[in-house]
mmCIF file of C-alpha atoms in Angstrom:
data_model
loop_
_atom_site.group_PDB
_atom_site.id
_atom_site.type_symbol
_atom_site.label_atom_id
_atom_site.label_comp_id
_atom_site.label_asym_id
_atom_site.label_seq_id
_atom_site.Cartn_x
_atom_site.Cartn_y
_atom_site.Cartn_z
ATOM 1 C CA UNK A 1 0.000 0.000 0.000
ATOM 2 C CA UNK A 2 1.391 3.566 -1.165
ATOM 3 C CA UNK A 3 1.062 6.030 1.689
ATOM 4 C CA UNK A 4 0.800 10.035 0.699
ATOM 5 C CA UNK A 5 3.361 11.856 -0.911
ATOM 6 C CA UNK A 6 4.041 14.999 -1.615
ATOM 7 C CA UNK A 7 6.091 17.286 -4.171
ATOM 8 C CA UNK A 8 7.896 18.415 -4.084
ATOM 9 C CA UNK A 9 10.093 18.468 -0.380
ATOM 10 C CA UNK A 10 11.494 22.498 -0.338
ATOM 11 C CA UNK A 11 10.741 25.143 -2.199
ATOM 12 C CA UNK A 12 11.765 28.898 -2.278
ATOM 13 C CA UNK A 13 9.747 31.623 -3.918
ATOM 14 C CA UNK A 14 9.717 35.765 -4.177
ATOM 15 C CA UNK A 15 6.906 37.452 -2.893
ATOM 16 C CA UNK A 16 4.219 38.253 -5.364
ATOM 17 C CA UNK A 17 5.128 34.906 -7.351
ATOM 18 C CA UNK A 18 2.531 31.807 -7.964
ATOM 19 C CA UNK A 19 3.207 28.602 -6.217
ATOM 20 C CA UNK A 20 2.049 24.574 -6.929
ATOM 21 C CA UNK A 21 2.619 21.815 -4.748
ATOM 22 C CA UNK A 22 1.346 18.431 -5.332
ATOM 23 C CA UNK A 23 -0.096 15.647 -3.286
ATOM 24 C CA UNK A 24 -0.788 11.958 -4.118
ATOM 25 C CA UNK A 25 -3.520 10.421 -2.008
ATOM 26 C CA UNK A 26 -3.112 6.765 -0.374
ATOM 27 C CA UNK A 27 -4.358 4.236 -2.475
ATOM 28 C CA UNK A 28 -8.395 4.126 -2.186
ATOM 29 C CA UNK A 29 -8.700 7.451 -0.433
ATOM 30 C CA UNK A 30 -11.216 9.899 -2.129
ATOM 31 C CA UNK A 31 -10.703 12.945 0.027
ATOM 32 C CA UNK A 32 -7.827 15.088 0.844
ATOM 33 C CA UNK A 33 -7.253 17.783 2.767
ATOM 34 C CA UNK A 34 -4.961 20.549 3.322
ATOM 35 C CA UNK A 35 -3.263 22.342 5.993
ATOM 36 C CA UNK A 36 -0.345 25.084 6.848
ATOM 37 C CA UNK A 37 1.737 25.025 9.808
ATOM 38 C CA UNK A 38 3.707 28.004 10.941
ATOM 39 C CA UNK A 39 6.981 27.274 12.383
ATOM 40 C CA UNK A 40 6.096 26.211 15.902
ATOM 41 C CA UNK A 41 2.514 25.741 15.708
ATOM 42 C CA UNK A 42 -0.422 23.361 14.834
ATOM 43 C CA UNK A 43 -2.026 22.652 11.650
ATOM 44 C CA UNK A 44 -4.504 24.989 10.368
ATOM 45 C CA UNK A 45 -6.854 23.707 7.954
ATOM 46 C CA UNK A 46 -6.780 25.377 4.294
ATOM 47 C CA UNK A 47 -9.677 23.071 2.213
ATOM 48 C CA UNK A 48 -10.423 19.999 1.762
ATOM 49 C CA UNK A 49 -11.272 18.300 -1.909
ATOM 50 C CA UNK A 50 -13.710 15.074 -2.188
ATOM 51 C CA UNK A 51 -14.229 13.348 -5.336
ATOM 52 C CA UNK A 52 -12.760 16.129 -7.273
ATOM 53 C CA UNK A 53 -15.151 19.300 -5.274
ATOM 54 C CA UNK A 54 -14.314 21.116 -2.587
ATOM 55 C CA UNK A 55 -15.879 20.163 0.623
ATOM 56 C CA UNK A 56 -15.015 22.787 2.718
ATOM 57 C CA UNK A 57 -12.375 25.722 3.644
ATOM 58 C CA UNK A 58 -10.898 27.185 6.381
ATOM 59 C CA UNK A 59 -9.961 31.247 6.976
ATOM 60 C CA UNK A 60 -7.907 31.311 3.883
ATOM 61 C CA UNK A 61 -8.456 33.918 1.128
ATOM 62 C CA UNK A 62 -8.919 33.319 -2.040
ATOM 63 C CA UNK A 63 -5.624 33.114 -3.593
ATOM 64 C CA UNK A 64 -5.213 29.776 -1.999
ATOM 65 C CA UNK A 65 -6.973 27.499 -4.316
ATOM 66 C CA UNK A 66 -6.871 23.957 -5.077
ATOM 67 C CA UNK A 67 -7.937 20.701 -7.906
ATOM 68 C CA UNK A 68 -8.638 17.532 -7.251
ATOM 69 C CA UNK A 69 -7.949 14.756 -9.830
ATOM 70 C CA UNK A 70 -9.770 11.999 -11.126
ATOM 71 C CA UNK A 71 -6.766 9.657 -9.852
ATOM 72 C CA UNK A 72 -7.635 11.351 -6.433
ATOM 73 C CA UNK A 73 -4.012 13.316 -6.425
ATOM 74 C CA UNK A 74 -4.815 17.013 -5.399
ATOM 75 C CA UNK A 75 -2.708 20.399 -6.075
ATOM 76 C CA UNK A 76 -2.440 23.581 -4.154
ATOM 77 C CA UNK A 77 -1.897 26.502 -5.783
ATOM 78 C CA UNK A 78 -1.386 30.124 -4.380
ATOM 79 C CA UNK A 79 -0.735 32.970 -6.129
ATOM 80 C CA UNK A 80 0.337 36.513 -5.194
ATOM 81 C CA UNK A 81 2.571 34.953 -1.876
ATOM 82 C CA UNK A 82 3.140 36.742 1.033
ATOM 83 C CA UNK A 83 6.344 36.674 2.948
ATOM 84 C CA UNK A 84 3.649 34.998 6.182
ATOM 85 C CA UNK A 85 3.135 32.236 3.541
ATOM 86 C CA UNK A 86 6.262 30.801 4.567
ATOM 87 C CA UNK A 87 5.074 27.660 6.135
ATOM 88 C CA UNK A 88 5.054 23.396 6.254
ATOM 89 C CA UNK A 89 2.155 22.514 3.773
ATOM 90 C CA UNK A 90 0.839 19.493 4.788
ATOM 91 C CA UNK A 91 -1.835 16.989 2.608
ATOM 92 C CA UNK A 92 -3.768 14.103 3.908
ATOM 93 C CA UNK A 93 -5.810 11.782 2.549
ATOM 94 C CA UNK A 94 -8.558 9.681 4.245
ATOM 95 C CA UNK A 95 -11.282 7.428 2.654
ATOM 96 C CA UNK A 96 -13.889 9.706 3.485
ATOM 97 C CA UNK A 97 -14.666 13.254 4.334
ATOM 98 C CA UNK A 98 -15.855 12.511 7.692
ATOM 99 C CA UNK A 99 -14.304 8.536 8.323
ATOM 100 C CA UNK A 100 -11.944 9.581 11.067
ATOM 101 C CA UNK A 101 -8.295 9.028 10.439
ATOM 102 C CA UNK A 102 -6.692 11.226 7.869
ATOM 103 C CA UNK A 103 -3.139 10.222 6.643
ATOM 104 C CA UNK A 104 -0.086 12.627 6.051
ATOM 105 C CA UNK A 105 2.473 12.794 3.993
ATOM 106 C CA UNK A 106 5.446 14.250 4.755
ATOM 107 C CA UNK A 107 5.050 18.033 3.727
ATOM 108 C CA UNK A 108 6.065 20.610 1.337
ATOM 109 C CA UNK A 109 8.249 23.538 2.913
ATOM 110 C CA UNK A 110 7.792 26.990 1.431
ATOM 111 C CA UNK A 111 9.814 29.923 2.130
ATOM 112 C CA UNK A 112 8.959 32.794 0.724
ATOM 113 C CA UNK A 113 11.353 35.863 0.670
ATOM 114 C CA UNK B 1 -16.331 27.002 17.135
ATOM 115 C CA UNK B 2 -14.246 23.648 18.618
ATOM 116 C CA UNK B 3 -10.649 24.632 20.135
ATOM 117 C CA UNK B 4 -7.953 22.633 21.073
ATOM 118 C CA UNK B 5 -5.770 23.499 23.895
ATOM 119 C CA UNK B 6 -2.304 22.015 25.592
ATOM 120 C CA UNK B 7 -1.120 23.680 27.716
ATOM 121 C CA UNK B 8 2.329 21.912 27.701
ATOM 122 C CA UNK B 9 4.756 23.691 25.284
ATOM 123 C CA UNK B 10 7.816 21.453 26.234
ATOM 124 C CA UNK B 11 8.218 18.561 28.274
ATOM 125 C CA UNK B 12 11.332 15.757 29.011
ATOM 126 C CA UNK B 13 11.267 12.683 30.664
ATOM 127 C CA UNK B 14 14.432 10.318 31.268
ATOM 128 C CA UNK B 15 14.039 6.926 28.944
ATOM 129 C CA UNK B 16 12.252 4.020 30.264
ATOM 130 C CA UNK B 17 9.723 6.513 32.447
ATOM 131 C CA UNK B 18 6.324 7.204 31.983
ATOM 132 C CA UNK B 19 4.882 10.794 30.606
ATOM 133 C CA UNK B 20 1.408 12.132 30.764
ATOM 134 C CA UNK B 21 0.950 15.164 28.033
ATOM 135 C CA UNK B 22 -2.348 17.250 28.757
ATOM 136 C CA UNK B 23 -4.983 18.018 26.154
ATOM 137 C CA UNK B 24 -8.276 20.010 26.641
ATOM 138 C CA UNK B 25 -10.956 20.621 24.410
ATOM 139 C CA UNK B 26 -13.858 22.632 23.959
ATOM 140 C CA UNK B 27 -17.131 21.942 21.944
ATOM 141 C CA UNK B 28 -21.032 21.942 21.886
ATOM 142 C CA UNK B 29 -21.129 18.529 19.806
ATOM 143 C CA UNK B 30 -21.419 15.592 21.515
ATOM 144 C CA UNK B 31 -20.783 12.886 18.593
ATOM 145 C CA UNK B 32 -16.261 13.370 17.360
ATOM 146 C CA UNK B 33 -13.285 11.925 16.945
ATOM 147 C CA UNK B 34 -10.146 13.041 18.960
ATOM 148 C CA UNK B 35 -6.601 11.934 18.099
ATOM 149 C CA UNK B 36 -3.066 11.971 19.315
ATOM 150 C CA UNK B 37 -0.690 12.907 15.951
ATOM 151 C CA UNK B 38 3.143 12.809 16.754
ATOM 152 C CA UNK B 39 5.639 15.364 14.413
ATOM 153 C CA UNK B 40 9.314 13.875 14.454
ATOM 154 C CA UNK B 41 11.874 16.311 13.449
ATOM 155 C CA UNK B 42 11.793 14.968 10.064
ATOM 156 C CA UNK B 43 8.275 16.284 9.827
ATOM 157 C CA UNK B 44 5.579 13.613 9.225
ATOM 158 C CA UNK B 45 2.871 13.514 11.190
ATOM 159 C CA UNK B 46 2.044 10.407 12.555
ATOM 160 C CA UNK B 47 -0.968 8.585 13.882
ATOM 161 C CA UNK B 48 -0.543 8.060 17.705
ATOM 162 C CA UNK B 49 -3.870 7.140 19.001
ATOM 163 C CA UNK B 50 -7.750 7.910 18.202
ATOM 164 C CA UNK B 51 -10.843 7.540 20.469
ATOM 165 C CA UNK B 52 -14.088 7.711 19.396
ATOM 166 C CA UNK B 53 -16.431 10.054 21.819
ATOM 167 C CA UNK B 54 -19.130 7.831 22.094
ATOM 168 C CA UNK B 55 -16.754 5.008 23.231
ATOM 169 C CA UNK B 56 -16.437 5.297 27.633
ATOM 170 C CA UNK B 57 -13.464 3.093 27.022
ATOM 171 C CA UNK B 58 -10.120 4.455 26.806
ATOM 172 C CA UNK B 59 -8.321 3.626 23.812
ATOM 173 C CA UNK B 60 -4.921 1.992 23.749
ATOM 174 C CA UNK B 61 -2.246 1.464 21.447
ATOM 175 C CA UNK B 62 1.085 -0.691 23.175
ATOM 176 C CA UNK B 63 2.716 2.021 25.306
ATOM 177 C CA UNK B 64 0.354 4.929 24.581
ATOM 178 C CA UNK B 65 -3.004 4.870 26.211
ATOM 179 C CA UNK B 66 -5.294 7.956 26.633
ATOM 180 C CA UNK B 67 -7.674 8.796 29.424
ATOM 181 C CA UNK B 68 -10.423 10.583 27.841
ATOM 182 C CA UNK B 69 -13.116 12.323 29.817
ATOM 183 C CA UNK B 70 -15.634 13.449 27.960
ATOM 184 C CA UNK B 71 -17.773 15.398 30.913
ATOM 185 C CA UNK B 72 -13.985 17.300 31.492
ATOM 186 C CA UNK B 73 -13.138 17.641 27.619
ATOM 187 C CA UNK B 74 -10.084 16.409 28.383
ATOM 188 C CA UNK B 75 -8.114 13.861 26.991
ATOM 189 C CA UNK B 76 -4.561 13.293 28.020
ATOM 190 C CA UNK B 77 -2.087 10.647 26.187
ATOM 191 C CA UNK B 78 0.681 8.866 28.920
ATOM 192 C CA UNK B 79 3.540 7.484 27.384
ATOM 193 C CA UNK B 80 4.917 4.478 29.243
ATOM 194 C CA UNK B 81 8.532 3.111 29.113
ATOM 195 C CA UNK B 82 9.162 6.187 26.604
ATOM 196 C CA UNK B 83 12.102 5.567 24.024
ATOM 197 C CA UNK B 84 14.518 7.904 22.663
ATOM 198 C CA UNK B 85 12.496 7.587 19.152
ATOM 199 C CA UNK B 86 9.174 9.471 20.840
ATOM 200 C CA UNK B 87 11.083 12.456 20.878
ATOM 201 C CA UNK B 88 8.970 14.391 18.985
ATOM 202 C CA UNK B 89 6.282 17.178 18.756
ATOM 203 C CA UNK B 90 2.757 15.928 19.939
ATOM 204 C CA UNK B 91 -0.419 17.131 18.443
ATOM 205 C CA UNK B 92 -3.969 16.994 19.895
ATOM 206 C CA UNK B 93 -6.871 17.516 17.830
ATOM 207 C CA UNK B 94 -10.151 17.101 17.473
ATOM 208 C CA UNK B 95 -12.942 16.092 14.044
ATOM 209 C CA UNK B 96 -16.485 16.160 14.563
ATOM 210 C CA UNK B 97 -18.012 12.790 13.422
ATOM 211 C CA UNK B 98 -20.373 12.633 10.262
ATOM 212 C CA UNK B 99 -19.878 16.158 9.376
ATOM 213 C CA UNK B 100 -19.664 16.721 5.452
ATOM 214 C CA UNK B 101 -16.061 18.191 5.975
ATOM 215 C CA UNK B 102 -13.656 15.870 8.007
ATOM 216 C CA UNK B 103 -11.539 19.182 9.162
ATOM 217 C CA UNK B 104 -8.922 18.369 12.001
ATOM 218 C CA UNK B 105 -8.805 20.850 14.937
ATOM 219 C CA UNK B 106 -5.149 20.660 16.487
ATOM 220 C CA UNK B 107 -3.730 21.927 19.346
ATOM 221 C CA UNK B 108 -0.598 23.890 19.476
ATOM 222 C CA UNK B 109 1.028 21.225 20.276
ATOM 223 C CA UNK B 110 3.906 19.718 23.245
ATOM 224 C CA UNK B 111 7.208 18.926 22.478
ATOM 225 C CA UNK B 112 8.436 16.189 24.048
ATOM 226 C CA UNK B 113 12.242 15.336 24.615
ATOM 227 C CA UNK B 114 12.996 11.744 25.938
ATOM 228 C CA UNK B 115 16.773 11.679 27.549
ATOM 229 C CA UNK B 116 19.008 9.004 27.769
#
């Protein structure tokens, strides 16, 4: 069984730039979700995609915006970065929106200058 | 709006001890999930432990068992005969059950430092 990865592991960007980072879901998960963490703190949820919709979205503005795949892989996207966009972007999958357990992978780090 | 609170920021204990970290919570539903994640340094977040709210039994997973009191919100995870390896951050957080968005609620976490 393929857990979640992610893509890709580091990334620096210039303020006002676009950013993608990718996720691949655990095999026979339908949902995935997505979440920033500051240095130092918990996870705070972004969205969350199910069967290629969004189902859902935390106090993020617009720029952050996301896709969902038919192979269940996901991509966030953010345009017009901020420096406080630096951050650990983490996906996880789950089988269900509301099943319980989600699954991480192991995070995309952005630094934005 | 559900929070998630530890009030723990760091904790050590020497290897081969036992370690209780503290989690409260606070909420108006009364059907949800609420897990134990663990963050090693290299970043992935783990699966530590789940209980299920309407379950009065604590859940257990080899040396991690919670004690969940639901009446309290609080749900603390000990740690017995701790290894070097569960140094780590620990997260608490929370998912209310059968909602159309499985969002996770976490704490600001604990880190924990196990010493030889």
């Amino acid at each position: 069984e393929t857990g979640v990865t992610q893509s890709p592991t580091h990334l620096i960007k210039t303020r006002g730039q676009q950013v993608t980072l990718r996720c691949s879901s655990q095999s026979g998960h339908n949902t995935v979700s997505w979440y920033q963490q500051a240095l130092g703190q918990g996870p705070q949820f972004i969205f969350q995609y199910y069967r290629e919709e969004e189902n859902g979205r935390g106090n993020f503005p617009p720029r952050f915006s996301g896709l969902q795949f038919p192979n269940y892989s996901s991509e966030l996207n953010v345009n017009a970065l901020e420096l406080d966009d630096s951050a650990l972007y983490l996906c996880a999958s789950s089988p269900e929106p509301g099943a319980g357990t989600q699954y991480f992978g192991p995070g995309t780090r952005l630094l934005v200058l | 709006a559900q929070t998630v609170t530890q009030s723990q920021p760091e904790m050590s204990v020497q290897e081969a001890e036992t370690v209780t970290l503290s989690c409260t919570y606070d909420t108006s539903e009364n059907n949800y999930y609420l897990f134990w994640y663990k963050q090693p340094p290299s970043r992935q977040m783990i699966l530590v432990i789940r209980q299920e709210a309407y379950k009065q039994q604590n859940a257990t997973e080899n040396r991690f068992s919670v004690n969940f009191q639901k009446a309290a919100k609080s749900f603390s995870l000990k740690i017995s005969d701790s290894q070097l390896g569960d140094t780590a951050m620990y997260f608490c957080a929370f998912m209310k059950r059968n909602g159309n968005t499985g969002k996770l609620i976490f704490g600001q976490g604990t880190t924990l430092q196990v010493k030889p």
